[in-house]
Amino acid sequence: MSDLIDVLRAAVGAHHTLIDSLSMAPYLTDWRARYTGRALAVVKPADTQQVAAVVRACADAGVAMVPQGGNTGLCGGATPLSEGRSVVINLSRLNRIRTVDATNNALIAEAGCTLASVQDAAAAENRLFPLALASEGSCLIGGNVSTNAGGVQVLRYGNMRELVLGLEVVLPDGQVWDGLRALRKDNTGYDLKQLFIGAEGTLGVVTAAVLKLFPQPRARATAWIAVPSPDAAVALLGLLRDSCGDRVSAFEMVARSGLELVLHHIPGARAPLAGAHDWMVLLELTDTRDPDALDSALEGAIGAALESGVVLDAAIATSVAQAESLWGLRENISEAQKIEGLSIKHDISVPVSRVPEFLTRARAALTMMWPDVRIVAFGHIGDGNLHYNLSKPNALDNADFIARTAEVNRIVHDLTAELGGSISAEHGLGQLKRVESMRYKSDVEMDLMRAVKGAFDPRGLMNPGKVI
Amino acid sequence: MSDLIDVLRAAVGAHHTLIDSLSMAPYLTDWRARYTGRALAVVKPADTQQVAAVVRACADAGVAMVPQGGNTGLCGGATPLSEGRSVVINLSRLNRIRTVDATNNALIAEAGCTLASVQDAAAAENRLFPLALASEGSCLIGGNVSTNAGGVQVLRYGNMRELVLGLEVVLPDGQVWDGLRALRKDNTGYDLKQLFIGAEGTLGVVTAAVLKLFPQPRARATAWIAVPSPDAAVALLGLLRDSCGDRVSAFEMVARSGLELVLHHIPGARAPLAGAHDWMVLLELTDTRDPDALDSALEGAIGAALESGVVLDAAIATSVAQAESLWGLRENISEAQKIEGLSIKHDISVPVSRVPEFLTRARAALTMMWPDVRIVAFGHIGDGNLHYNLSKPNALDNADFIARTAEVNRIVHDLTAELGGSISAEHGLGQLKRVESMRYKSDVEMDLMRAVKGAFDPRGLMNPGKVI
């Protein structure tokens, strides 16, 4: 393999070709420290041509490649396997915003731009790039594309898939596909970019993307709302969309257990409502027009929902600081859960109309199996997407808790499938759910996925052991 | 082939297996009467299982298949070739709305439902299905999926691609892929449905689709506006989106030549503004809230644009009837052009920011080649999509006009490509632009498209001679 290393050094420079274990270490372990792999080298190319040279060199040597962005994924998709025979291609040096076309509402970002830097580049031209995630300061656009990232504004603006107009991709043989079209309409054949979006680097290396921009909202109204049940939360969503339409940009549900963890573990967190409630919603409306009209739209909708019993109580933010503190409660649930101890996490989606049934039946099945289980359910109920997590009961030790993961997954995932849902709504499959997902896909679907993989990467060199 | 006909009769019934030329004729000629093909048979299956049986029978016999919807396409994609060795699979009997889930904002429609019947099924549940086309009374949903249909509300709601949550497809070997998921988020592998959307039946037969629904607008404001130039039209779009955001649901540009044809040929058509203007815009805002607020938003935006010189004059509809008559002017351009005589049509898109440059340079090049050429440009400028048509000069006879088609296409399509555009924005490739599109695609892209086709339909039995 020393020949390959020489070629890689010639392609990207010795300084950006890491081969000793100390310098490679940060790139071989995922953010949650669940997966640690090994690699022949970690290379950090500076531009698309260098990526192509690296891919050609690996393809010539028959060596597998692992494309890597900000390494913030939750499923081990960007971490090499432990056999140590692959090269990690870290994209962080491809970090230029190539162009911003405010009139066309589009910009071209290289794969290594952080999501936050793309948001900033859009804002500098009075535009919005709406993808919003907890990791936005460190996740990279190439990773957002490759995992079809979701987040809190999908309800209004769609997933990453809906936000990408074009892609530049280095294919598994090192050829560059220039699909950087900035068009709203293009019906000249198969929409190839869709294959690379969400493929987690198993079909090629995304090096740049044309991203859609939107008008910048000028008004924002945020409320924390107690509802009597998940059914009422779904009904409230319907009422709000009926009256306020596209203004509804976020609609998150939080269970009492989640809020309590945040109040317990996060310094400065304060309860937004006087009473304790089993189910709460954090929602946000945005608009390009006058804030007063938006505030009264929200107040009107909540007032009507209070009268009909769909809402029990509500706190409407009256300042940006208040809105941020409400969002802090939501965004700190994962962190608070981590401080509390081990958890078994799920990232499921079902049709929005079936969320209440999912919650009722999952709780019944889990508590029958495990009476003192602690369920922390929260997430993007507006998209039917729940982070359905179990925290370790205090009385149990870690090993005994983790030992039950497969059993818990079976209950949660079987029910999800029965309700027409997905066992990975927004996090992807990576290493974590590759095998599990096959349980729920038909043979026909697996065959189609294998046909795609075989057509694009017949030698199986792109990110092996992930997705498929 | 009589064995195959027997199997087809057994599958769908003799009454729905057409083999004599008289009964097949309506299915062998496209709507514009530009293509007439031949076929072994036209079959009209009643449900997905019958479609699968037909496809298995054809695959067993090694016979090509042409999926067909409402036969309203403009590129001959659903018309068989003239060699007469294929079977047309007409989907019009698969015309059930299987379910409507208003809470999940989704419905399942079979391929043979008309677009209008899907709009009606959504409206019956107080929801909007936003796809809107001139042919909506006769085009079928399966065709809308297979051509990634666009239309006048793409600016706000996206193309068909963005409106499909899931698909059911009969694959080229007769297996049924059930991808009828009604989820907003699903990251469990490659998004296979994207391949069938816009594939014009070359990868399989779409038999049903899960479609996204939206809140029903309660307010609508429509205006016909004169602008000094295409640059001003683009600037007006920017101002409107900045102030009114997602409310801007349609933004169509009409050149003076187009309006004049309509006023000349369409009974009852009346000029919406007192003066004559070279460039006009028809725009629409919609909202779920109070109509008065929407009207004043529109009036405010137009008032500001008048002061800054971006707008010259404007007529705001004050009734539904007035709005409909403004839309009639726009929608009758194609019909008026047809009455006027022959035309050479283009369906191009460029980035919105480059529309003015496209118009200036295309006119300069065409008039240099052909001084008395008559350009009729109109279309979805909000998406960068222009129907850029040439009407026959009166002095020229038909044959001489048509003889210059290739020369005209070269000018229009080369310029489109130079500006980063698409030579088929919303109509697809079909037979009409299959070869022409290859001129503008890189070898890398054509290889990827062939790889997809080869992976899904290795024997080339699905709609041969179309797209690829």
PDB file of C-alpha atoms in Angstrom, chain A residues 138-247:
ATOM      1  CA  SER A 138     -20.019  21.851  12.723  1.00  0.00           C
ATOM      2  CA  CYS A 139     -21.913  19.642  10.262  1.00  0.00           C
ATOM      3  CA  LEU A 140     -20.895  20.095   6.632  1.00  0.00           C
ATOM      4  CA  ILE A 141     -23.124  20.599   3.596  1.00  0.00           C
ATOM      5  CA  GLY A 142     -21.762  17.504   1.855  1.00  0.00           C
ATOM      6  CA  GLY A 143     -22.876  15.458   4.847  1.00  0.00           C
ATOM      7  CA  ASN A 144     -26.258  17.198   4.870  1.00  0.00           C
ATOM      8  CA  VAL A 145     -26.703  16.233   1.216  1.00  0.00           C
ATOM      9  CA  SER A 146     -25.455  12.689   1.694  1.00  0.00           C
ATOM     10  CA  THR A 147     -27.746  12.037   4.656  1.00  0.00           C
ATOM     11  CA  ASN A 148     -30.728  14.002   3.293  1.00  0.00           C
ATOM     12  CA  ALA A 149     -30.725  16.022   6.501  1.00  0.00           C
ATOM     13  CA  GLY A 150     -34.026  17.053   8.066  1.00  0.00           C
ATOM     14  CA  GLY A 151     -34.366  19.153  11.215  1.00  0.00           C
ATOM     15  CA  VAL A 152     -36.919  21.549  12.592  1.00  0.00           C
ATOM     16  CA  GLN A 153     -38.146  23.386   9.471  1.00  0.00           C
ATOM     17  CA  VAL A 154     -38.944  20.409   7.221  1.00  0.00           C
ATOM     18  CA  LEU A 155     -42.660  20.987   7.767  1.00  0.00           C
ATOM     19  CA  ARG A 156     -42.431  24.175   5.740  1.00  0.00           C
ATOM     20  CA  TYR A 157     -39.330  23.893   3.555  1.00  0.00           C
ATOM     21  CA  GLY A 158     -38.755  20.149   3.090  1.00  0.00           C
ATOM     22  CA  ASN A 159     -35.746  17.949   3.669  1.00  0.00           C
ATOM     23  CA  MET A 160     -32.340  18.551   2.106  1.00  0.00           C
ATOM     24  CA  ARG A 161     -33.632  16.613  -0.914  1.00  0.00           C
ATOM     25  CA  GLU A 162     -36.091  19.425  -1.632  1.00  0.00           C
ATOM     26  CA  LEU A 163     -33.419  22.082  -1.076  1.00  0.00           C
ATOM     27  CA  VAL A 164     -30.866  20.825  -3.617  1.00  0.00           C
ATOM     28  CA  LEU A 165     -31.091  22.033  -7.224  1.00  0.00           C
ATOM     29  CA  GLY A 166     -27.865  20.477  -8.486  1.00  0.00           C
ATOM     30  CA  LEU A 167     -24.772  18.513  -7.484  1.00  0.00           C
ATOM     31  CA  GLU A 168     -21.158  17.992  -8.406  1.00  0.00           C
ATOM     32  CA  VAL A 169     -20.069  14.436  -7.650  1.00  0.00           C
ATOM     33  CA  VAL A 170     -16.841  12.490  -8.014  1.00  0.00           C
ATOM     34  CA  LEU A 171     -17.935   9.065  -9.215  1.00  0.00           C
ATOM     35  CA  PRO A 172     -16.411   5.795  -7.964  1.00  0.00           C
ATOM     36  CA  ASP A 173     -14.030   5.654 -10.940  1.00  0.00           C
ATOM     37  CA  GLY A 174     -12.769   9.202 -10.371  1.00  0.00           C
ATOM     38  CA  GLN A 175     -14.753  10.891 -13.127  1.00  0.00           C
ATOM     39  CA  VAL A 176     -16.445  14.168 -12.157  1.00  0.00           C
ATOM     40  CA  TRP A 177     -20.157  14.548 -12.859  1.00  0.00           C
ATOM     41  CA  ASP A 178     -20.973  18.244 -13.193  1.00  0.00           C
ATOM     42  CA  GLY A 179     -24.650  18.430 -12.361  1.00  0.00           C
ATOM     43  CA  LEU A 180     -24.453  21.956 -10.871  1.00  0.00           C
ATOM     44  CA  ARG A 181     -27.600  23.220 -12.556  1.00  0.00           C
ATOM     45  CA  ALA A 182     -29.447  26.048 -10.830  1.00  0.00           C
ATOM     46  CA  LEU A 183     -32.834  25.361 -12.399  1.00  0.00           C
ATOM     47  CA  ARG A 184     -36.326  25.050 -10.925  1.00  0.00           C
ATOM     48  CA  LYS A 185     -37.423  22.929 -13.858  1.00  0.00           C
ATOM     49  CA  ASP A 186     -35.376  20.448 -15.864  1.00  0.00           C
ATOM     50  CA  ASN A 187     -37.047  17.416 -17.423  1.00  0.00           C
ATOM     51  CA  THR A 188     -34.246  16.080 -19.595  1.00  0.00           C
ATOM     52  CA  GLY A 189     -34.054  12.519 -18.337  1.00  0.00           C
ATOM     53  CA  TYR A 190     -33.487  10.778 -15.028  1.00  0.00           C
ATOM     54  CA  ASP A 191     -32.903  13.053 -12.052  1.00  0.00           C
ATOM     55  CA  LEU A 192     -29.485  11.654 -11.176  1.00  0.00           C
ATOM     56  CA  LYS A 193     -28.843  14.006  -8.261  1.00  0.00           C
ATOM     57  CA  GLN A 194     -31.638  12.314  -6.321  1.00  0.00           C
ATOM     58  CA  LEU A 195     -29.589   9.117  -6.180  1.00  0.00           C
ATOM     59  CA  PHE A 196     -26.641  10.772  -4.461  1.00  0.00           C
ATOM     60  CA  ILE A 197     -28.822  12.669  -1.984  1.00  0.00           C
ATOM     61  CA  GLY A 198     -29.249  10.406   1.042  1.00  0.00           C
ATOM     62  CA  ALA A 199     -26.870   7.737  -0.335  1.00  0.00           C
ATOM     63  CA  GLU A 200     -24.393   8.325   2.538  1.00  0.00           C
ATOM     64  CA  GLY A 201     -21.437   8.300   0.153  1.00  0.00           C
ATOM     65  CA  THR A 202     -22.103   4.798  -1.149  1.00  0.00           C
ATOM     66  CA  LEU A 203     -22.480   5.908  -4.790  1.00  0.00           C
ATOM     67  CA  GLY A 204     -19.868   8.673  -5.071  1.00  0.00           C
ATOM     68  CA  VAL A 205     -18.385  11.697  -3.310  1.00  0.00           C
ATOM     69  CA  VAL A 206     -20.494  14.863  -3.310  1.00  0.00           C
ATOM     70  CA  THR A 207     -18.114  17.810  -3.742  1.00  0.00           C
ATOM     71  CA  ALA A 208     -20.510  20.749  -4.256  1.00  0.00           C
ATOM     72  CA  ALA A 209     -24.225  21.537  -4.323  1.00  0.00           C
ATOM     73  CA  VAL A 210     -26.550  24.194  -5.720  1.00  0.00           C
ATOM     74  CA  LEU A 211     -28.911  25.077  -2.881  1.00  0.00           C
ATOM     75  CA  LYS A 212     -32.304  26.790  -2.967  1.00  0.00           C
ATOM     76  CA  LEU A 213     -32.761  30.054  -1.084  1.00  0.00           C
ATOM     77  CA  PHE A 214     -35.987  31.614   0.186  1.00  0.00           C
ATOM     78  CA  PRO A 215     -37.243  35.048   1.185  1.00  0.00           C
ATOM     79  CA  GLN A 216     -35.960  36.028   4.618  1.00  0.00           C
ATOM     80  CA  PRO A 217     -38.736  36.083   7.223  1.00  0.00           C
ATOM     81  CA  ARG A 218     -39.164  39.392   9.051  1.00  0.00           C
ATOM     82  CA  ALA A 219     -41.603  38.216  11.674  1.00  0.00           C
ATOM     83  CA  ARG A 220     -41.414  35.258  13.997  1.00  0.00           C
ATOM     84  CA  ALA A 221     -43.893  34.119  16.632  1.00  0.00           C
ATOM     85  CA  THR A 222     -43.016  31.343  19.057  1.00  0.00           C
ATOM     86  CA  ALA A 223     -45.164  29.592  21.626  1.00  0.00           C
ATOM     87  CA  TRP A 224     -44.898  26.779  24.148  1.00  0.00           C
ATOM     88  CA  ILE A 225     -48.231  25.065  24.474  1.00  0.00           C
ATOM     89  CA  ALA A 226     -49.683  22.385  26.734  1.00  0.00           C
ATOM     90  CA  VAL A 227     -52.075  19.960  25.091  1.00  0.00           C
ATOM     91  CA  PRO A 228     -54.194  17.232  26.687  1.00  0.00           C
ATOM     92  CA  SER A 229     -52.869  14.434  24.423  1.00  0.00           C
ATOM     93  CA  PRO A 230     -50.903  13.633  21.278  1.00  0.00           C
ATOM     94  CA  ASP A 231     -54.274  13.515  19.500  1.00  0.00           C
ATOM     95  CA  ALA A 232     -54.815  17.121  20.524  1.00  0.00           C
ATOM     96  CA  ALA A 233     -51.320  18.028  19.304  1.00  0.00           C
ATOM     97  CA  VAL A 234     -52.130  16.602  15.866  1.00  0.00           C
ATOM     98  CA  ALA A 235     -55.475  18.422  15.896  1.00  0.00           C
ATOM     99  CA  LEU A 236     -53.731  21.683  16.836  1.00  0.00           C
ATOM    100  CA  LEU A 237     -51.354  21.254  13.917  1.00  0.00           C
ATOM    101  CA  GLY A 238     -54.336  20.861  11.598  1.00  0.00           C
ATOM    102  CA  LEU A 239     -56.075  23.950  12.992  1.00  0.00           C
ATOM    103  CA  LEU A 240     -52.916  26.020  12.712  1.00  0.00           C
ATOM    104  CA  ARG A 241     -52.138  25.012   9.144  1.00  0.00           C
ATOM    105  CA  ASP A 242     -55.742  25.593   8.189  1.00  0.00           C
ATOM    106  CA  SER A 243     -55.696  29.149   9.515  1.00  0.00           C
ATOM    107  CA  CYS A 244     -52.050  30.136   9.098  1.00  0.00           C
ATOM    108  CA  GLY A 245     -50.967  28.010   6.125  1.00  0.00           C
ATOM    109  CA  ASP A 246     -47.291  28.031   5.239  1.00  0.00           C
ATOM    110  CA  ARG A 247     -46.504  30.350   8.111  1.00  0.00           C
TER     111      ARG A 247
END
